Tab-separated table of C-alpha atoms in Angstrom:
chain	number	residue	atom	x	y	z
A	1	MET	CA	40.683	-31.352	-11.059
A	2	GLU	CA	41.692	-27.770	-10.327
A	3	LYS	CA	41.557	-25.259	-13.128
A	4	ILE	CA	44.744	-23.656	-14.414
A	5	LYS	CA	44.699	-20.032	-13.236
A	6	ILE	CA	45.905	-17.756	-16.026
A	7	PHE	CA	46.802	-14.068	-15.846
A	8	LEU	CA	46.948	-12.012	-19.069
A	9	VAL	CA	49.360	-9.106	-19.582
A	10	ASP	CA	49.173	-6.940	-22.687
A	11	ASP	CA	48.938	-3.193	-23.154
A	12	HIS	CA	46.194	-3.614	-25.776
A	13	GLN	CA	42.706	-4.318	-24.418
A	14	LEU	CA	41.679	-5.843	-27.756
A	15	VAL	CA	44.409	-8.487	-27.457
A	16	ARG	CA	43.430	-9.316	-23.869
A	17	ASP	CA	39.778	-9.575	-24.898
A	18	GLY	CA	40.693	-11.862	-27.792
A	19	LEU	CA	42.753	-14.151	-25.561
A	20	LYS	CA	39.941	-14.292	-23.008
A	21	ALA	CA	37.461	-15.223	-25.738
A	22	LEU	CA	39.800	-17.882	-27.106
A	23	LEU	CA	40.524	-19.439	-23.713
A	24	SER	CA	37.054	-19.148	-22.201
A	25	GLY	CA	35.846	-22.259	-23.994
A	26	ILE	CA	38.427	-24.489	-22.304
A	27	ASN	CA	37.016	-26.080	-19.157
A	28	ASP	CA	40.368	-26.550	-17.384
A	29	ILE	CA	41.294	-22.856	-17.631
A	30	GLU	CA	40.231	-19.866	-15.557
A	31	ILE	CA	41.304	-16.305	-16.415
A	32	ILE	CA	41.877	-14.799	-12.968
A	33	GLY	CA	43.162	-11.389	-13.947
A	34	GLU	CA	44.679	-9.080	-16.480
A	35	ALA	CA	46.982	-6.095	-16.589
A	36	ALA	CA	48.070	-3.507	-19.134
A	37	ASP	CA	51.532	-2.823	-17.670
A	38	SER	CA	54.098	-4.008	-15.137
A	39	ALA	CA	52.858	-1.837	-12.256
A	40	GLU	CA	49.339	-3.218	-12.567
A	41	LEU	CA	50.683	-6.767	-12.954
A	42	PHE	CA	52.832	-6.685	-9.805
A	43	ALA	CA	50.065	-5.078	-7.734
A	44	LYS	CA	47.697	-7.891	-8.701
A	45	LEU	CA	50.254	-10.712	-8.448
A	46	ALA	CA	50.761	-9.790	-4.812
A	47	VAL	CA	47.189	-10.912	-4.029
A	48	LEU	CA	46.325	-13.485	-6.709
A	49	LYS	CA	47.466	-17.109	-6.892
A	50	THR	CA	48.487	-17.457	-10.527
A	51	ASP	CA	49.650	-20.628	-12.241
A	52	LEU	CA	50.534	-19.194	-15.641
A	53	LEU	CA	51.111	-15.805	-17.277
A	54	ILE	CA	50.471	-15.016	-20.909
A	55	MET	CA	52.391	-11.810	-21.527
A	56	ASP	CA	53.347	-9.480	-24.351
A	57	ILE	CA	57.116	-9.011	-24.511
A	58	SER	CA	56.749	-5.450	-25.865
A	59	LEU	CA	55.181	-3.590	-22.966
A	60	PRO	CA	55.651	0.118	-22.276
A	61	GLY	CA	58.338	0.892	-19.719
A	62	ILE	CA	59.802	-2.453	-18.704
A	63	SER	CA	59.805	-5.265	-21.279
A	64	GLY	CA	58.050	-8.580	-20.840
A	65	ILE	CA	61.482	-10.246	-20.824
A	66	GLU	CA	62.621	-8.186	-17.813
A	67	ILE	CA	59.289	-8.777	-16.087
A	68	THR	CA	59.720	-12.525	-16.643
A	69	LYS	CA	63.149	-12.458	-14.971
A	70	LYS	CA	61.661	-10.700	-11.924
A	71	ILE	CA	58.727	-13.106	-11.755
A	72	CYS	CA	61.062	-16.120	-11.874
A	73	SER	CA	62.931	-14.857	-8.821
A	74	ASP	CA	60.031	-13.338	-6.846
A	75	TYR	CA	57.176	-15.767	-7.663
A	76	PRO	CA	58.606	-19.308	-7.910
A	77	ALA	CA	55.123	-20.891	-7.680
A	78	ILE	CA	54.320	-19.599	-11.162
A	79	LYS	CA	55.300	-22.171	-13.780
A	80	ASN	CA	58.727	-21.753	-15.344
A	81	PRO	CA	58.257	-19.594	-18.405
A	82	ASP	CA	58.899	-20.383	-21.999
A	83	VAL	CA	59.297	-17.243	-24.051
A	84	VAL	CA	57.521	-17.647	-27.365
A	85	ASP	CA	57.688	-14.856	-29.916
A	86	VAL	CA	54.563	-15.029	-32.070
A	87	GLN	CA	55.260	-11.976	-34.190
């Protein structure tokens, strides 16, 4: 079985590190990349095959909601997003 390829997007390194630590113990998951902002995300998405994004909705510059809209139109292979506010 192929692993689910996850990309993390959050402007706080501590949050990304925590998510990586939490998810690293799950055999079916592989963290393939991370980004702190939209520019870094889109540069990496152009070369990485990602199945799922875990993203902060409160990013500097462009919001995670706007990024999600762009990803839905430009990267249809990424699973359809559910926006979950965990605040």
